[in-house]
GROMACS .gro file of C-alpha atoms in nm:
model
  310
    1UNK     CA    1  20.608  -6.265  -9.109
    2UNK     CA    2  20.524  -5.932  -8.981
    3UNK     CA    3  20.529  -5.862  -8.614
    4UNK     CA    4  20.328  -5.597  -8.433
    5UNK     CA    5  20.327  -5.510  -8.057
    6UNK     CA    6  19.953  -5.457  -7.860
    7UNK     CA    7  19.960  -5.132  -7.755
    8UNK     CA    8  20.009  -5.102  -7.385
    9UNK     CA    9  20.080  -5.474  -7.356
   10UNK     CA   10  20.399  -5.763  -7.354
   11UNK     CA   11  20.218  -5.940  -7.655
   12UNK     CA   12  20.397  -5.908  -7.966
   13UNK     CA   13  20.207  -6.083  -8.259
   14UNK     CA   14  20.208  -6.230  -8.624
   15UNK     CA   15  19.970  -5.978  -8.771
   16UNK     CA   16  19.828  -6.324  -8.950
   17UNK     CA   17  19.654  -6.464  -8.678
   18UNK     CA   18  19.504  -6.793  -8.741
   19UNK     CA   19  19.193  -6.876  -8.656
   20UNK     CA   20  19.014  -7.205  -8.547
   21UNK     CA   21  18.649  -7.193  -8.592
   22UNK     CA   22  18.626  -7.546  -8.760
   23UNK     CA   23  18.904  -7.716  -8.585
   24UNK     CA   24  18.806  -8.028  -8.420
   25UNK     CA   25  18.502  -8.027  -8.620
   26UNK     CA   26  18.452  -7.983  -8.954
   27UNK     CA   27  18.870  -7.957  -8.980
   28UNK     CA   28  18.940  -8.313  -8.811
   29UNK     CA   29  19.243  -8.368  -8.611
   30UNK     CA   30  19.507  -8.434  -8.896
   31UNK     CA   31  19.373  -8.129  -9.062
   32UNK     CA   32  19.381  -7.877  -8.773
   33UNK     CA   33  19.767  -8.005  -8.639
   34UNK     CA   34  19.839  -7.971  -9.027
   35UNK     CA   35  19.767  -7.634  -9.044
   36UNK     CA   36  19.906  -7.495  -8.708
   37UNK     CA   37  20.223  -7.674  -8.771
   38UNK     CA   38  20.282  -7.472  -9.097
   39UNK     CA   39  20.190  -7.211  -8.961
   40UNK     CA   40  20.412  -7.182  -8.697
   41UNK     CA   41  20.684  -7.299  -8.945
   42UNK     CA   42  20.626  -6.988  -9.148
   43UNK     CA   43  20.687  -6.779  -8.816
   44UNK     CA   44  20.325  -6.713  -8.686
   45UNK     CA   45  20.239  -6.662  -8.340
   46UNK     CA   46  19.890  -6.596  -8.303
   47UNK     CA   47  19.588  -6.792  -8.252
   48UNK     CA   48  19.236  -6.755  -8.208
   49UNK     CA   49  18.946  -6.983  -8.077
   50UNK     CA   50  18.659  -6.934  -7.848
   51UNK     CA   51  18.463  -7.165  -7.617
   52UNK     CA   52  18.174  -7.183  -7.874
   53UNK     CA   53  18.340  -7.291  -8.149
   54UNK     CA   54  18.208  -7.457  -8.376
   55UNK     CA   55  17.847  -7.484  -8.229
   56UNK     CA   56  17.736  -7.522  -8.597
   57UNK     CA   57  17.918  -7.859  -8.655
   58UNK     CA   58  17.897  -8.017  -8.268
   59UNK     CA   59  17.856  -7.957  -7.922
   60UNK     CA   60  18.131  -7.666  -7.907
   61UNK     CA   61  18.451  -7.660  -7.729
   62UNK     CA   62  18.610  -7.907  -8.012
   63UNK     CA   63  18.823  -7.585  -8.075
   64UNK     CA   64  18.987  -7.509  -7.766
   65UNK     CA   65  19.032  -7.879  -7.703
   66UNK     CA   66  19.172  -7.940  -8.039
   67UNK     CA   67  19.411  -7.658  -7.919
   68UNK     CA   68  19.487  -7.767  -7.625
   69UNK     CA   69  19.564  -8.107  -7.741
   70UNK     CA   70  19.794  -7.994  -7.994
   71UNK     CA   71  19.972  -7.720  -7.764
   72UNK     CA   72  20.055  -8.020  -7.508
   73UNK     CA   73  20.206  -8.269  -7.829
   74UNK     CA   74  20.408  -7.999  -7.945
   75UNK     CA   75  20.556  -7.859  -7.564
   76UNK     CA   76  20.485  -7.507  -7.719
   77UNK     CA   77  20.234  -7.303  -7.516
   78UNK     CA   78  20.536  -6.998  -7.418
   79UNK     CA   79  20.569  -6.927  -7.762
   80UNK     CA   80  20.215  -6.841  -7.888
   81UNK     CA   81  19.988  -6.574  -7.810
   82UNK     CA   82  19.628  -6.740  -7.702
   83UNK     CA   83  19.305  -6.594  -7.779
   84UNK     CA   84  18.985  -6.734  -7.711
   85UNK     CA   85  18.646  -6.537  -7.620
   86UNK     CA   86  18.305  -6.566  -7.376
   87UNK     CA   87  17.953  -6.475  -7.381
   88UNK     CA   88  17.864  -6.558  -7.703
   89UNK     CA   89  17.578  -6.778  -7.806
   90UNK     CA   90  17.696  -7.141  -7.690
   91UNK     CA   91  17.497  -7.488  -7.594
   92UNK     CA   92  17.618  -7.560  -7.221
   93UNK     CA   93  17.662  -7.190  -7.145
   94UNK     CA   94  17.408  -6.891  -7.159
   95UNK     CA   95  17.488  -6.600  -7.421
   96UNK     CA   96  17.584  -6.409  -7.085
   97UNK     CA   97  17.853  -6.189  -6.949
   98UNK     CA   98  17.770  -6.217  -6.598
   99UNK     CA   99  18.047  -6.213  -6.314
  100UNK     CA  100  17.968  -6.605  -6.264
  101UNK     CA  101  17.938  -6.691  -6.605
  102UNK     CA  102  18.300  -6.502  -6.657
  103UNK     CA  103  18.451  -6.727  -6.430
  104UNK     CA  104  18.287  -7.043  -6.506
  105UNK     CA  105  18.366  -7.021  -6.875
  106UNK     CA  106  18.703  -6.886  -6.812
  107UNK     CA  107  18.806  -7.209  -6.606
  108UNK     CA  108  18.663  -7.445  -6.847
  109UNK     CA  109  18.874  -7.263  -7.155
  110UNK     CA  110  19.199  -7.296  -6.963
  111UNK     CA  111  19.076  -7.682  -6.863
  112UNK     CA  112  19.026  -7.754  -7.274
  113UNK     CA  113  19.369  -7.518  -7.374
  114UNK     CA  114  19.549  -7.749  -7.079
  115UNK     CA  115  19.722  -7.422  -6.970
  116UNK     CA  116  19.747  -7.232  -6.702
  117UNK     CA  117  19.663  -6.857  -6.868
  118UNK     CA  118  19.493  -6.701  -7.139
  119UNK     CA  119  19.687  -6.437  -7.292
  120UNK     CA  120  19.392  -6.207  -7.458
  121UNK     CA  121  19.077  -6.295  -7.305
  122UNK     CA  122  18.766  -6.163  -7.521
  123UNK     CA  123  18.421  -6.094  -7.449
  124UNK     CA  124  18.231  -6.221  -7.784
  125UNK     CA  125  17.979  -5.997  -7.783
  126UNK     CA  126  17.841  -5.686  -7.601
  127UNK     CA  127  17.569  -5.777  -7.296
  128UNK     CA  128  17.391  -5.489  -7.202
  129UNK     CA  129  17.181  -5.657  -6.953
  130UNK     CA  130  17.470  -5.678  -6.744
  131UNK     CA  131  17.644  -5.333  -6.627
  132UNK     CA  132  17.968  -5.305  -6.724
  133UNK     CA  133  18.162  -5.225  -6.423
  134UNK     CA  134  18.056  -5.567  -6.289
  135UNK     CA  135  18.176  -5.708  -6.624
  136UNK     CA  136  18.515  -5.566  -6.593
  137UNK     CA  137  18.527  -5.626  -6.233
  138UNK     CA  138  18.553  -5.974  -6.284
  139UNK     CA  139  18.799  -5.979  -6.585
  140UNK     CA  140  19.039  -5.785  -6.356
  141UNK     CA  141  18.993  -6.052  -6.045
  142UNK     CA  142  19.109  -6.311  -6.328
  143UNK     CA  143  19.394  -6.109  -6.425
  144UNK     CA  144  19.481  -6.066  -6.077
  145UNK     CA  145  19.488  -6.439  -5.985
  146UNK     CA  146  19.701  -6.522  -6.316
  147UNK     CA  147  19.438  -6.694  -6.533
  148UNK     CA  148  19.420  -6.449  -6.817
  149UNK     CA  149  19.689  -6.151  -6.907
  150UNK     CA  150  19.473  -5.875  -7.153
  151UNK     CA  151  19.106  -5.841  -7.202
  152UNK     CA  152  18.926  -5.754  -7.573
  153UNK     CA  153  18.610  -5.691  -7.690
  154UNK     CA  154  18.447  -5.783  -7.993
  155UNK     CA  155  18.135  -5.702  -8.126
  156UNK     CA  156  18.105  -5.375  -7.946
  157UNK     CA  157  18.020  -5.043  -8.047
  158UNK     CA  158  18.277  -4.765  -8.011
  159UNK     CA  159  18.099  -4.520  -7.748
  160UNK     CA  160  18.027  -4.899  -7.567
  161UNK     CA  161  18.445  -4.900  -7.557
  162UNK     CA  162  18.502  -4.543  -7.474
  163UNK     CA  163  18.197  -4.628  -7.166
  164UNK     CA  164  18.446  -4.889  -7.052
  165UNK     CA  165  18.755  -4.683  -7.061
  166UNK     CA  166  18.564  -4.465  -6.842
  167UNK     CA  167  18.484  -4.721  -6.590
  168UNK     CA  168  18.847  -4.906  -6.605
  169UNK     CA  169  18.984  -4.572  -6.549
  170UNK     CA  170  18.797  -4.506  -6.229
  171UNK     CA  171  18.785  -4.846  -6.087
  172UNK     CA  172  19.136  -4.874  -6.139
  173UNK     CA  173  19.003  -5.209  -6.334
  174UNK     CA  174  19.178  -5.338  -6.634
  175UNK     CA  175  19.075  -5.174  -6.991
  176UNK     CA  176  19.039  -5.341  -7.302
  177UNK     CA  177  19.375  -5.380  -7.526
  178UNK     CA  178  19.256  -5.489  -7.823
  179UNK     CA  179  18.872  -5.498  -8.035
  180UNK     CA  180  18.797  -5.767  -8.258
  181UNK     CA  181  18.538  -5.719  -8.541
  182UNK     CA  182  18.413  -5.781  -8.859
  183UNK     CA  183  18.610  -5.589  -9.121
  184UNK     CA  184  18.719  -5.631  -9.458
  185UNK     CA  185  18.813  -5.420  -9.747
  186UNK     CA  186  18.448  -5.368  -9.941
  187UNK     CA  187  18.194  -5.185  -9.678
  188UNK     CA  188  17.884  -5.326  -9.599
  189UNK     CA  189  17.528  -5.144  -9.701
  190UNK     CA  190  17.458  -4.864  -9.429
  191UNK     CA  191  17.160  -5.074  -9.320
  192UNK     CA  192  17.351  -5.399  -9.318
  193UNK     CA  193  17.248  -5.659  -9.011
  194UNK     CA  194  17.486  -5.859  -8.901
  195UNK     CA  195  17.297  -6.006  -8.638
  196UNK     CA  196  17.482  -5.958  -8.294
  197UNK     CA  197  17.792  -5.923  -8.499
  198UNK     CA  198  17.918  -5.577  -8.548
  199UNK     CA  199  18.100  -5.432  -8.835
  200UNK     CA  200  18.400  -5.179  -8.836
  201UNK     CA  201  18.287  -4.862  -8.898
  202UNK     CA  202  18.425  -4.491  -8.920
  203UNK     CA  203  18.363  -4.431  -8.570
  204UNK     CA  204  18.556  -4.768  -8.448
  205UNK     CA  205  18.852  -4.675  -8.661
  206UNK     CA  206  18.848  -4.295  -8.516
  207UNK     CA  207  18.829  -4.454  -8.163
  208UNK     CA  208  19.108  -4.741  -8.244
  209UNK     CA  209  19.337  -4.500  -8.376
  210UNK     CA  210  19.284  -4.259  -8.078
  211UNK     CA  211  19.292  -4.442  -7.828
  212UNK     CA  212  19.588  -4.693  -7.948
  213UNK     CA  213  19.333  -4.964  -7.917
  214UNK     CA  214  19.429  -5.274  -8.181
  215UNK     CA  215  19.212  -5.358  -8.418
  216UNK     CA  216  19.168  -5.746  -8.505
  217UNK     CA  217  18.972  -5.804  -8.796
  218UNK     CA  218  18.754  -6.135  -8.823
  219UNK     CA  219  18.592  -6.232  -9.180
  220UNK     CA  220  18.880  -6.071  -9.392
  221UNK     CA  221  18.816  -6.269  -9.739
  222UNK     CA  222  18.453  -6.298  -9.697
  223UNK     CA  223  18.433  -6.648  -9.723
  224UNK     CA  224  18.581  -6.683 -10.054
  225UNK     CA  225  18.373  -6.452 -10.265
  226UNK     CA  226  18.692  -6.231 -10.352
  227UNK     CA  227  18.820  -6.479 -10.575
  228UNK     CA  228  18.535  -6.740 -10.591
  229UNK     CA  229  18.231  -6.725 -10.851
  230UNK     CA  230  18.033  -6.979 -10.668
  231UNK     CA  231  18.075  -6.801 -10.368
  232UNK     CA  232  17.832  -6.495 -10.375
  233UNK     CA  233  17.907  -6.171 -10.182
  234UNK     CA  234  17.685  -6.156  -9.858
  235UNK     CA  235  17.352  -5.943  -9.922
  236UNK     CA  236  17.537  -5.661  -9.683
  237UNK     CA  237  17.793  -5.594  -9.913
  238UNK     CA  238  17.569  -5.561 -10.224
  239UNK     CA  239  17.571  -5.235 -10.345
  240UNK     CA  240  17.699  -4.975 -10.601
  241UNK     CA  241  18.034  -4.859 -10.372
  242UNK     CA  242  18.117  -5.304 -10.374
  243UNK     CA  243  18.077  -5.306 -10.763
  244UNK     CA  244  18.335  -4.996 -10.772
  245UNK     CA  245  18.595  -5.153 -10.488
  246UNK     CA  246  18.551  -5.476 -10.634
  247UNK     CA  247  18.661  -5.333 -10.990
  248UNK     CA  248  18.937  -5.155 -10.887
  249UNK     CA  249  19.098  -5.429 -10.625
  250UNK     CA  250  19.118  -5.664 -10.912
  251UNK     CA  251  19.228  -5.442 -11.168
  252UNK     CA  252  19.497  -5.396 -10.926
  253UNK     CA  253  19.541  -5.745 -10.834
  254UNK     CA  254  19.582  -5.840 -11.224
  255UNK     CA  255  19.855  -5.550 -11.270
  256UNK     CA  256  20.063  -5.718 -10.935
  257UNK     CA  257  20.019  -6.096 -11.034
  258UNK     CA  258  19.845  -6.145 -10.691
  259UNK     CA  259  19.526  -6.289 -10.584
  260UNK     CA  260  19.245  -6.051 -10.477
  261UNK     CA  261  19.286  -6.180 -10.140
  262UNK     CA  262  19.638  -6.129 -10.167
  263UNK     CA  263  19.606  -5.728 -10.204
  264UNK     CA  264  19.292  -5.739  -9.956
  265UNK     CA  265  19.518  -5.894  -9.682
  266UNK     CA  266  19.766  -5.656  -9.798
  267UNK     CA  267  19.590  -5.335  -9.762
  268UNK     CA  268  19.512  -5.445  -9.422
  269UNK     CA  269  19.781  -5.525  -9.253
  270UNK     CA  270  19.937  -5.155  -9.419
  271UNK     CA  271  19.658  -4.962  -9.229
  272UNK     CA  272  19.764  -5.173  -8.897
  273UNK     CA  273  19.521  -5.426  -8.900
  274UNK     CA  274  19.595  -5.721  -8.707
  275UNK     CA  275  19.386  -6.040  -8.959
  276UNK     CA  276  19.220  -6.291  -8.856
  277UNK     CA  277  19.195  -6.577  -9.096
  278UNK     CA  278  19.142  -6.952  -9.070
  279UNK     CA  279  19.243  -7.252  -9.339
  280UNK     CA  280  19.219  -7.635  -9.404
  281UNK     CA  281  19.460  -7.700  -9.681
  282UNK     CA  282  19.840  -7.571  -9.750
  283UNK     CA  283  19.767  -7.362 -10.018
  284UNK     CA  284  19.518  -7.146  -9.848
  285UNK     CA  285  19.794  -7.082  -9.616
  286UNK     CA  286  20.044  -7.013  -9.876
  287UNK     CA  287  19.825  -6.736 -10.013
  288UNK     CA  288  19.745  -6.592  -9.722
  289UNK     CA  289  20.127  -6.554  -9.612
  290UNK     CA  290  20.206  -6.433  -9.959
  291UNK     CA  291  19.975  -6.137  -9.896
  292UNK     CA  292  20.130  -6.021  -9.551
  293UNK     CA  293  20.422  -6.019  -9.757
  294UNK     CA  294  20.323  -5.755  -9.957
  295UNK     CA  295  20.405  -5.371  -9.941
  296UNK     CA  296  20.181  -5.211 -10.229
  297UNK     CA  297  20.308  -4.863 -10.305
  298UNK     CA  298  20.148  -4.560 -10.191
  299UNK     CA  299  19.909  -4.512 -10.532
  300UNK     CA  300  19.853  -4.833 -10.523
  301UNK     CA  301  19.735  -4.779 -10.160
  302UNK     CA  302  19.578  -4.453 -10.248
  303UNK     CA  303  19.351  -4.620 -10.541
  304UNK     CA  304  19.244  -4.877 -10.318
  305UNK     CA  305  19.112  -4.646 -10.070
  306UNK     CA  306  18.971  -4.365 -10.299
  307UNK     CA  307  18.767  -4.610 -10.512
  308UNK     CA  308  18.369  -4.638 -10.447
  309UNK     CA  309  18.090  -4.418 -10.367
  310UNK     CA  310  18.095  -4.219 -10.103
   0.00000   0.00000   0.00000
């Protein structure tokens, strides 16, 4: 498993980071243990939740307490990395990143993870009705008292980052150390709505790149429709420069003997991507380890990138 080291932080990571959206929900217990135990066989480190998830399927929380219940059976907390998020939309908690809401939801994640720190604390989405020096003021009072280590953004625009570099640089407050967004290897329409999600764009990659901020990409294998033909691509990523990527990743992915989601994962982790990706059965995780196995060649990285419209 490849490792990779947060800029300006302790946290060194599986760049497969698995995610648990459906855990303690649609995944039931046997399922979700399932999967983070072979997981952590095959030498990950990394996991993601939030205190919404999954609103769609219950009440939300079922993640983090899933996690939590599974971190305390297996003794293991000091050997993963723990990310979970705030503010996003959730049905005990406003879609708010207010000082008080910061807190509040921050105390009831560590009481459902049954630990005493959180080691990448997101906000899930960018409140502008709150000013963001009071927003970061209260992630660094958290760090200070111990209950989270790093703070990350997802969901945010890159001059909304660069703002709070500005502000975390003058307050002395902390700054973000990683961004978590929607990315994947076809690009979406220019006019694509995402709803308050926000995809990667030129601009976020500029700004990750200069500023050593870590990109974490969420919705890698677009729910299937890679390698699935009853699983339609998104209306965002229908248009002439998908037909063109689409052609060339699997003419590439026949020539290798690999899955399309194999050479997706692939080319992402070789531009430094940190991936997000979640799974309910052994085989999905097979495939997805088999593809951060991978080191396509530099044509084969070049074709990739050059193919589409532009």
């Amino acid at each position: 498993m490849r490792m990779k080291n947060i800029k300006n932080t302790e946290l060194n990571v599986s760049m497969f980071c698995l995610g648990g959206q459906e855990w303690g929900s649609r995944d039931d217990k046997k399922t979700s243990y399932a999967m983070l135990d072979q997981y952590i066989e095959y030498g990950g480190n990394f996991l993601d939740t939030a205190n919404n998830y999954a609103i769609w399927n219950g009440h939300g929380g079922e993640s983090e307490t899933l996690l939590g219940d599974w971190l305390a059976d297996r003794s293991n907390r000091s050997d993963v990395v723990l990310a979970t998020k705030m503010g996003g939309r959730a049905k005990d908690a406003p879609m708010s990143s207010a000082p008080e809401h910061i807190r509040r939801e921050c105390e009831r994640s560590l009481k459902r993870l049954r630990t005493d720190y959180i080691d990448l604390y997101y906000f899930h989405c960018d409140d502008r009705t709150v000013p963001l020096e009071d927003q970061l003021g209260a992630m660094q009072k958290l760090i200070e008292e111990g209950k989270i280590r790093h703070v990350g953004a997802s969901n945010f625009k890159a001059w909304r980052l660069a703002e709070a570099a500005v502000i975390s640089e003058f307050k002395n407050y902390c700054n973000f150390s990683a961004v978590q967004q929607r990315y994947t290897y076809l690009r979406p329409r220019v006019d694509a709505d995402f709803g308050f999600q926000k995809s990667t764009n030129d601009d976020l990659l500029e700004y990750c790149d200069e500023r050593g901020l870590q990109l974490i990409a969420y919705s890698p294998l677009l729910r299937g429709a890679y390698i699935r033909e009853d699983r339609p691509l998104a209306a965002q990523y229908r248009h002439h420069d998908s037909e063109s990527r689409m052609t060339t990743l699997l003419e590439i992915a026949q020539e290798l003997s690999l899955t399309a989601n194999q050479v997706v994962l692939a080319w992402m982790i070789e531009r430094g991507v940190i991936v997000i990706s979640g799974a309910s059965k052994k085989e999905q995780l097979d495939e997805s380890f088999k593809g951060f196995d991978i080191d396509l060649s530099d044509e084969t990285l070049n074709r990739l990138d050059n193919a589409g419209s532009e």
